Tab-separated table of C-alpha atoms in Angstrom:
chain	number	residue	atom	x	y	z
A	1	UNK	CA	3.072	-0.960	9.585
A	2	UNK	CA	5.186	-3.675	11.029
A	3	UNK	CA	2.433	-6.412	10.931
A	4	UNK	CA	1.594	-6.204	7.776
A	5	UNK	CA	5.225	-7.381	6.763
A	6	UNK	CA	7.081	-10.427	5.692
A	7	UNK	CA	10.196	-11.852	6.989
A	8	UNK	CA	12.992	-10.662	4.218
A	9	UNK	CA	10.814	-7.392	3.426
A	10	UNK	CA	12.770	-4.437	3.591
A	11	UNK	CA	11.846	-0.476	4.723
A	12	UNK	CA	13.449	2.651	5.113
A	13	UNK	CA	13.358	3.911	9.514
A	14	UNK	CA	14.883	7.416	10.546
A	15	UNK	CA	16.821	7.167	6.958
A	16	UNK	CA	18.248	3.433	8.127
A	17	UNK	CA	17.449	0.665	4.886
A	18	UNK	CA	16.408	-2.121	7.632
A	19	UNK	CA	15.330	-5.964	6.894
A	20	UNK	CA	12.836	-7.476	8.675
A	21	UNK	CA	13.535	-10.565	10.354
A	22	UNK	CA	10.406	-11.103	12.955
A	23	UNK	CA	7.622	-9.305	15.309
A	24	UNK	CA	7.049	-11.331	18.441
A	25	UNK	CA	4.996	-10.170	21.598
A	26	UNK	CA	5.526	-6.649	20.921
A	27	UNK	CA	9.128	-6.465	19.765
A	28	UNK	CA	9.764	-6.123	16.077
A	29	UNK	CA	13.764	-7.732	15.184
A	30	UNK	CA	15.764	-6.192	12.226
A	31	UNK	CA	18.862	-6.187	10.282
A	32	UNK	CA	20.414	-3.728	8.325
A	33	UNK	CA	20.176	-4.058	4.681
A	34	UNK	CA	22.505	-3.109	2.139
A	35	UNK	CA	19.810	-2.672	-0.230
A	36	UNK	CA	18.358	0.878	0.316
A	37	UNK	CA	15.204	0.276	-1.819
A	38	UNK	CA	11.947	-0.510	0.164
A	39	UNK	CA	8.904	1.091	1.697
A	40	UNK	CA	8.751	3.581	4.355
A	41	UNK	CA	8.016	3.072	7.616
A	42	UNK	CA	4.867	5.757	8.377
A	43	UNK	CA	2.054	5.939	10.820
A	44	UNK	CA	-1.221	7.313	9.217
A	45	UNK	CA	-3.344	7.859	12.682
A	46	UNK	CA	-3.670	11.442	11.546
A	47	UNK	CA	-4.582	11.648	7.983
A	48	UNK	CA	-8.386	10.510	7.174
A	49	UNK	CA	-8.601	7.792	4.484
A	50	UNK	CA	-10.988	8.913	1.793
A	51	UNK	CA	-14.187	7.468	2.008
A	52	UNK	CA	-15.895	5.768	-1.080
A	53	UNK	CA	-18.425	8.623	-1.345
A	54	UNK	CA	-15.363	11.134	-1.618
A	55	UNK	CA	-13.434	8.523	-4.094
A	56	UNK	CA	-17.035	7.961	-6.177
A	57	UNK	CA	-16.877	12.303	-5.759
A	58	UNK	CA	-13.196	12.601	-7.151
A	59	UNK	CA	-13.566	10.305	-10.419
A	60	UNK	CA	-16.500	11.973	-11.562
A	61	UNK	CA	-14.493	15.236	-11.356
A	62	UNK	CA	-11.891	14.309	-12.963
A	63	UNK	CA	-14.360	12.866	-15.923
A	64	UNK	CA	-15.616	15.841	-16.236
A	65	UNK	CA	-11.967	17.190	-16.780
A	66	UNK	CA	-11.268	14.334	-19.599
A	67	UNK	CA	-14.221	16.058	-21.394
A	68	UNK	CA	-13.082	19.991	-20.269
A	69	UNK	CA	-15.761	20.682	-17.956
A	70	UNK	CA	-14.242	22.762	-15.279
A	71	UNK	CA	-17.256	24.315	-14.198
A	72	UNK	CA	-16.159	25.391	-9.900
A	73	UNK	CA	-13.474	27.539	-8.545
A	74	UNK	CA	-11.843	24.197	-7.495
A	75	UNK	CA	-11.537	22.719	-10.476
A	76	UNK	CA	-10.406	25.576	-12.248
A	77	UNK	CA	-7.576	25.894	-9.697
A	78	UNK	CA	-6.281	22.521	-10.762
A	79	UNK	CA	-6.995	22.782	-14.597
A	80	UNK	CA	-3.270	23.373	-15.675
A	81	UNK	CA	-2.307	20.096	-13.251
A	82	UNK	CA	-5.075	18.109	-15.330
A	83	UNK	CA	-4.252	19.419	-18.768
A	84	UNK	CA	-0.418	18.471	-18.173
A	85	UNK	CA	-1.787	15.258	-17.311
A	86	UNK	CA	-3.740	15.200	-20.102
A	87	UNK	CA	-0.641	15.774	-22.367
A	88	UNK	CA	1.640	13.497	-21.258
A	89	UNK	CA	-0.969	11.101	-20.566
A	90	UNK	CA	-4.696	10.651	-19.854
A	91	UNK	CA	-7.113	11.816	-17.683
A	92	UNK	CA	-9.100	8.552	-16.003
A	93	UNK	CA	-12.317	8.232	-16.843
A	94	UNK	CA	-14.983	6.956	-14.184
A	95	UNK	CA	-14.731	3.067	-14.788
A	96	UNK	CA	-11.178	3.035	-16.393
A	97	UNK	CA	-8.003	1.937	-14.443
A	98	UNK	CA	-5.095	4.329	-15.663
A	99	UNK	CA	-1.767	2.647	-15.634
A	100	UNK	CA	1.401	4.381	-16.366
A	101	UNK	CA	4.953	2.683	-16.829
A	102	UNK	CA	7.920	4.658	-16.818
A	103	UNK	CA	11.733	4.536	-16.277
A	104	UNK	CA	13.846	6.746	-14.283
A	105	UNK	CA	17.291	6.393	-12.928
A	106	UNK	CA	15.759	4.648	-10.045
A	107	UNK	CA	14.215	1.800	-11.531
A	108	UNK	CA	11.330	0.704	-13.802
A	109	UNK	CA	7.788	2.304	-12.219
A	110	UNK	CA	4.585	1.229	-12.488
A	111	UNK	CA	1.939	4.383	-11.449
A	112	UNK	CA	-1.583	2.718	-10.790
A	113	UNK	CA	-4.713	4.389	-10.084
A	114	UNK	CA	-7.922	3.561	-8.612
A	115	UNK	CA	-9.069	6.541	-6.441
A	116	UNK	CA	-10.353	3.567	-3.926
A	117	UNK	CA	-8.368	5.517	-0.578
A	118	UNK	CA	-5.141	4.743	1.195
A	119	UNK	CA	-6.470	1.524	2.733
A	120	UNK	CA	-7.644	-0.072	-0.001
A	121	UNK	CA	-4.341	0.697	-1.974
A	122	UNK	CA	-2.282	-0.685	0.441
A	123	UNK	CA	-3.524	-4.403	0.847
A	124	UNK	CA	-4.401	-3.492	-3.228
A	125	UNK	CA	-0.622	-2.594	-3.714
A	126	UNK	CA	0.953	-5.879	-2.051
A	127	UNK	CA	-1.580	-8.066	-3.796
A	128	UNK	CA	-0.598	-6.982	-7.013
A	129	UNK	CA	3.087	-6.838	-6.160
A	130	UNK	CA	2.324	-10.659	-4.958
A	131	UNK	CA	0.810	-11.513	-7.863
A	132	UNK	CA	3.572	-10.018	-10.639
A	133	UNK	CA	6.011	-11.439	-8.294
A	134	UNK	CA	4.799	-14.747	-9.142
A	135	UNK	CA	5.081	-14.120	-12.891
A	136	UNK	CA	8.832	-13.305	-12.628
A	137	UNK	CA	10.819	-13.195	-9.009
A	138	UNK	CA	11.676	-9.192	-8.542
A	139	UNK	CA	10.961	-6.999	-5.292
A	140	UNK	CA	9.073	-4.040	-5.639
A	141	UNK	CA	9.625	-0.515	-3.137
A	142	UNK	CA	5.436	0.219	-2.509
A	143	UNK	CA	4.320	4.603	-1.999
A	144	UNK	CA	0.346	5.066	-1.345
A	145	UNK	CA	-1.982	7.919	-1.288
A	146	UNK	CA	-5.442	8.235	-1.554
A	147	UNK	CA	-5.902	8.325	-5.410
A	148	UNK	CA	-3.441	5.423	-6.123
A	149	UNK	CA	-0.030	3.676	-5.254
A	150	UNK	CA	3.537	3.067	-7.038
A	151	UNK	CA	5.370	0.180	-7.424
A	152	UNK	CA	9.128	0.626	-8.440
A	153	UNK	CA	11.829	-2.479	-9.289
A	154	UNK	CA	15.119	-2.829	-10.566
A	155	UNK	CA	13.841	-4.224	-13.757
A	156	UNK	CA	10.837	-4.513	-16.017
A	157	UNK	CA	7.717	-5.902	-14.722
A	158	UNK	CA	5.353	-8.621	-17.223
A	159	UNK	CA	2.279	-5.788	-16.975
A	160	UNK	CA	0.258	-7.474	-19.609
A	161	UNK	CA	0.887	-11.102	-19.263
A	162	UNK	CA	-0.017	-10.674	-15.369
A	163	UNK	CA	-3.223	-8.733	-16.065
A	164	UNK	CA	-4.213	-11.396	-18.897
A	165	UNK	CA	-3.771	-14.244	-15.775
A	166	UNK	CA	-5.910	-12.142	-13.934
A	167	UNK	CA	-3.687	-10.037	-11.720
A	168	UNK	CA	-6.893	-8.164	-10.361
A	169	UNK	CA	-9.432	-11.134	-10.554
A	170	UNK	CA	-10.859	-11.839	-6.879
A	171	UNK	CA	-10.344	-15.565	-7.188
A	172	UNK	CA	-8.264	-17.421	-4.030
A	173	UNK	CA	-8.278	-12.896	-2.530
A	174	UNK	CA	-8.175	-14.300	0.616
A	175	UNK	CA	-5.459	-16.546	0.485
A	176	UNK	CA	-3.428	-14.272	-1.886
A	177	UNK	CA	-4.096	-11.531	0.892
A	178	UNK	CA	-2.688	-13.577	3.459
A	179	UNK	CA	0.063	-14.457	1.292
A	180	UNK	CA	0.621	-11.075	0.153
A	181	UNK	CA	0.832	-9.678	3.970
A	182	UNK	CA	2.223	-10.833	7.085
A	183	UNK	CA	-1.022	-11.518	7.770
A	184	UNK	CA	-0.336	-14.632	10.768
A	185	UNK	CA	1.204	-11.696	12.755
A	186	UNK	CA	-2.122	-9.579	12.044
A	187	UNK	CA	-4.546	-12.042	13.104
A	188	UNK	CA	-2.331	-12.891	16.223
A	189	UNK	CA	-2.298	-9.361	17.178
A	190	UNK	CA	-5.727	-9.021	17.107
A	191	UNK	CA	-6.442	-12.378	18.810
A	192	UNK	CA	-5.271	-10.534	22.128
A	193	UNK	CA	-8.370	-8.171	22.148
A	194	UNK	CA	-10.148	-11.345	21.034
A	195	UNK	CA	-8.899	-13.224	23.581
A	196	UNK	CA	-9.129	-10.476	26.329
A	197	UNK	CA	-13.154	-10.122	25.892
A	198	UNK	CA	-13.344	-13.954	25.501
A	199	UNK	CA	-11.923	-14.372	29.386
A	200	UNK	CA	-8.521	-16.417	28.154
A	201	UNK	CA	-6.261	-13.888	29.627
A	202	UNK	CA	-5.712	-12.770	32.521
A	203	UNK	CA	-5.711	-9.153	32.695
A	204	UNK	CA	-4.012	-8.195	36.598
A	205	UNK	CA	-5.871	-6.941	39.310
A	206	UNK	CA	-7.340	-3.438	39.786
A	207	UNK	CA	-4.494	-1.337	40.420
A	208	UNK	CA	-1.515	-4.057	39.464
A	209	UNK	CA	-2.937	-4.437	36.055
A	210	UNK	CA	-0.713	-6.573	32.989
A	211	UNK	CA	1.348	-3.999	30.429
A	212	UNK	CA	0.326	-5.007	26.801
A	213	UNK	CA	3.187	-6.558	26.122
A	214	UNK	CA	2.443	-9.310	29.061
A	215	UNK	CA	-0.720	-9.563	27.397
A	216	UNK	CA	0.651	-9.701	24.187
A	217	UNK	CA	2.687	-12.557	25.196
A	218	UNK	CA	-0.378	-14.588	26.845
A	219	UNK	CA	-2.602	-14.248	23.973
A	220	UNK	CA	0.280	-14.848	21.208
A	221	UNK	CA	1.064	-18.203	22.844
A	222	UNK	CA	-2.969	-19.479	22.698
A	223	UNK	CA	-2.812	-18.279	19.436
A	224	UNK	CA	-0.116	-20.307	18.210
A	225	UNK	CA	-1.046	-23.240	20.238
A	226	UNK	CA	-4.858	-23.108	18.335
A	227	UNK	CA	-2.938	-22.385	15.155
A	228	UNK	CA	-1.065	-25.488	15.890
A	229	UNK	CA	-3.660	-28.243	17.026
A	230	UNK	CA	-7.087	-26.881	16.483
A	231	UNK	CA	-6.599	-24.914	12.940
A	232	UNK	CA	-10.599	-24.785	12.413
A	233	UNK	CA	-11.003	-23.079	16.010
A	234	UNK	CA	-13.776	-20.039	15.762
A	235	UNK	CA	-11.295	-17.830	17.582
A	236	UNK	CA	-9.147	-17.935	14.998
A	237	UNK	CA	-11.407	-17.577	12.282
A	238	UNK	CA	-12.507	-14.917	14.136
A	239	UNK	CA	-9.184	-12.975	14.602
A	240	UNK	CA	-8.503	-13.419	10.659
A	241	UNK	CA	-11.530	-12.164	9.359
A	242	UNK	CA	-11.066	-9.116	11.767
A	243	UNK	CA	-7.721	-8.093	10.175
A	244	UNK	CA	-9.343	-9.175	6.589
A	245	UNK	CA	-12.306	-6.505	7.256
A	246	UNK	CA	-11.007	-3.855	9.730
A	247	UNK	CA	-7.608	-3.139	8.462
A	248	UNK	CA	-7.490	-4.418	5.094
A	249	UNK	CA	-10.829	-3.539	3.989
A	250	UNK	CA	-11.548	-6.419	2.440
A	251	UNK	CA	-15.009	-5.544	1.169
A	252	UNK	CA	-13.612	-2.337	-0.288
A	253	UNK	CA	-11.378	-4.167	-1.994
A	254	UNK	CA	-13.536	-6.784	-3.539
A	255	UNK	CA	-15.582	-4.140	-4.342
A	256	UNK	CA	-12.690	-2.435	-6.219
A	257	UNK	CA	-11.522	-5.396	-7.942
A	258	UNK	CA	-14.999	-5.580	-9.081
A	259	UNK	CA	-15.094	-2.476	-10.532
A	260	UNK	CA	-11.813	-3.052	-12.060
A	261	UNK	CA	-12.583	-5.957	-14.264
A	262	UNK	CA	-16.367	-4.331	-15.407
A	263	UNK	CA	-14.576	-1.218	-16.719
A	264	UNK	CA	-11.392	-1.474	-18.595
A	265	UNK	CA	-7.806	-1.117	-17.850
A	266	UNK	CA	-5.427	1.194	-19.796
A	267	UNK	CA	-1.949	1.466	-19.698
A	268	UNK	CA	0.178	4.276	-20.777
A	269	UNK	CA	3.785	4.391	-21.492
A	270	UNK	CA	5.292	7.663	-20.468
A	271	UNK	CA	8.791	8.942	-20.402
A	272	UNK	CA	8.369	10.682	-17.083
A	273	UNK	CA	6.082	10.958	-13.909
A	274	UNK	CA	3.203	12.594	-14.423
A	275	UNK	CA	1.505	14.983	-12.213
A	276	UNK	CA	-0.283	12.083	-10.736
A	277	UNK	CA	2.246	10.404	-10.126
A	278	UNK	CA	4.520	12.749	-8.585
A	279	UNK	CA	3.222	13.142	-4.909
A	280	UNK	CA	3.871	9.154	-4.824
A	281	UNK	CA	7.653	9.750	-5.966
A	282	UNK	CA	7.582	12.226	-3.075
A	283	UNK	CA	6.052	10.178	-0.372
A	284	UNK	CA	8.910	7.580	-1.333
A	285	UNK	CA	11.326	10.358	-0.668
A	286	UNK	CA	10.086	12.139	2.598
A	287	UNK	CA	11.414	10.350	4.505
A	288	UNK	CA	15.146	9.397	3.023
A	289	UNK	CA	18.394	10.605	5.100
A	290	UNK	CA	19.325	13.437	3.041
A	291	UNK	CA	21.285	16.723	3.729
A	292	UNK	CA	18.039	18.968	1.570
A	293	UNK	CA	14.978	19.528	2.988
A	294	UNK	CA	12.467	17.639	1.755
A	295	UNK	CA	11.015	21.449	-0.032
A	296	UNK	CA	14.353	21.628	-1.431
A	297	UNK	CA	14.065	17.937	-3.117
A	298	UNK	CA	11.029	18.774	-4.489
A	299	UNK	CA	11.613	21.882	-5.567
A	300	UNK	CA	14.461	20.403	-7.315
A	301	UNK	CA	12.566	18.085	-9.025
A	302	UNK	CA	9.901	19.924	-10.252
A	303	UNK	CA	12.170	22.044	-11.664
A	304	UNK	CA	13.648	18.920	-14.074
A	305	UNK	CA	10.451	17.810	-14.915
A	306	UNK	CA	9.131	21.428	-16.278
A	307	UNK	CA	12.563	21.382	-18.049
A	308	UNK	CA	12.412	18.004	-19.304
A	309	UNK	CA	8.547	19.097	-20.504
C-alpha cells in the first residue's frame, strides 16, 4: 500500500489521518495530518481480484438486467438492487463506462465503473486522479472494489473537459503511471529480488542469514546508484517493468483503456449514491475511528438513503 504512494499523499491508519513523508529500506516515515480526508490503508492478501473472465461474466449480466432478463436464481436475488439502480440511474451496458457525479456533505464524488477488478482500478483510479489533477490542482480520497472505484474532493472536478483531453487515452501510460504512483519506490523494492537472483547481494551464510531489511538496504543503495549514473541499465528496466506488469497490471489496464475509448462513456448526474456506489462509500468508512460499529454506520445509512428515495 505504502509503495505505491507519493510524498504529501495522505491515508487514514488505526483511525490516525497520517501524511506521508518517505519509505526507505523498509521503514515507512509519517506525519500527522490535520486533513482527515485520504485513502485507507488496507492489505488485500486475502480477497481474490476478479479475473477478466469473471469481469467479461459480470457485464454481460448486468446487460441482460438493462434489458430485464433475469433469467437464474442469482439474478433474481439482486433484481430489486438493479432496478433501484436503474431508477436513479442506469444499468451499464457491456461496452459503456457508467459515470455518476454526486454531492454529499462530504464532498463532490465521482462513482466510476469498469468491472476490470481491484487491481486494475487501483493504478486505473490514481491515473485518472493524476490526470484531472492536472486540469485543475485538487486532491482526491480514492475507495476500490472489484466492479469500480470512487474518487471524492472538496470541490467540483472538470469531468468533461478532462475526458475530451483524453483522460483515459493510453498515450505517455507509462510515464503517467509512474507519475501517478510512487512508482521509484516500487521498482526499488523489487530490484532487491532482482538483485538477489542476479548475485549483487550478499545474502549471509547458512544459518547467519541477512533480515530483509539488511537486504533491503544493500539492494536500495545499487539501485539508486544505477538510477543515478547508468539510467539505461537493464536491471532497472527490468525492476520497472516488473512493478508495471505484476502489480499494476499494466496489460489489463491498456486493455481496459482500450475498451474504454471503443465503447462510449456516460455520465450521470445523481443526487445520491446509488446502489453501486454504496459499498465504495462503505469501504471509505470501515475503517474510520468511530464510536458505531461499522453495521451500525451502515445500517444508518441505508436507512437515509431509502428515506431520501
Amino acid at each position: 500500500f505504502v509503495s505505491r504512494m507519493r510524498p504529501g499523499d495522505r491515508f487514514l491508519f488505526a483511525g490516525r489521518p497520517l501524511e506521508f513523508v518517505r519509505a526507505r529500506d523498509m521503514v515507512v516515515y509519517v506525519r500527522r495530518s490535520k486533513n482527515k480526508t485520504g485513502s485507507v490503508a488496507r492489505w488485500m492478501g486475502a480477497r481474490m481480484p476478479l479475473s477478466t473472465a469473471l469481469a467479461a461474466a459480470v457485464r454481460r449480466r448486468l446487460a441482460e438486467a438493462r434489458r430485464g432478463v433475469f433469467d437464474t436464481p442469482e439474478m433474481e436475488a439482486v433484481r430489486e438492487m438493479l432496478d433501484l439502480q436503474a431508477e436513479r440511474s442506469e444499468i451499464p451496458d457491456v461496452d459503456m463506462l457508467l459515470i455518476e457525479r454526486c454531492r454529499t456533505r462530504e464532498g463532490h464524488h465521482l462513482f466510476v465503473y469498469p468491472f476490470a477488478g481491484r487491481l486494475v482500478h487501483e493504478g486505473l483510479a490514481a491515473l485518472v486522479a493524476w490526470r484531472l489533477a492536472r486540469h485543475l490542482p485538487i486532491s482526491f480520497s480514492i475507495a476500490i472494489n472489484d466492479y469500480g472505484f470512487e474518487l471524492l474532493a472538496d470541490r467540483p472536478t472538470p469531468l468533461e473537459e478532462a475526458i475530451d483531453a483524453g483522460l483515459f487515452a493510453t498515450d505517455n501510460l507509462g510515464a503517467d503511471i509512474i507519475a501517478s504512483l510512487n512508482a521509484t519506490e516500487m521498482a526499488r523494492r523489487q530490484f532487491r529480488e532482482i538483485a538477489r537472483v542476479a548475485g549483487l547481494v550478499f545474502q549471509g551464510y547458512p544459518g547467519s542469514g541477512k533480515s530483509v531489511r539488511q537486504v533491503q538496504a544493500s539492494s536500495g543503495l545499487l539501485y539508486d546508484v544505477f538510477a543515478r549514473y547508468d539510467p539505461d541499465n537493464l536491471l532497472i528496466a527490468q525492476a520497472e517493468q516488473e512493478v508495471l506488469e505484476r502489480q499494476l497490471e499494466r496489460s489489463r489496464l491498456v486493455a481496459t483503456l482500450d475498451g474504454i475509448n471503443a465503447g462510449h462513456t456516460v455520465v450521470r448526474d445523481v443526487d445520491r449514491p446509488t446502489p453501486l456506489g454504496f459499498p465504495l462509500m462503505v469501504d471509505r468508512f470501515r475503517q474510520r475511528l468511530s464510536s458505531e460499529s461499522l453495521a451500525e454506520r451502515v445500517r444508518r445509512m441505508t436507512v437515509a438513503l431509502e428515506r431520501d428515495g
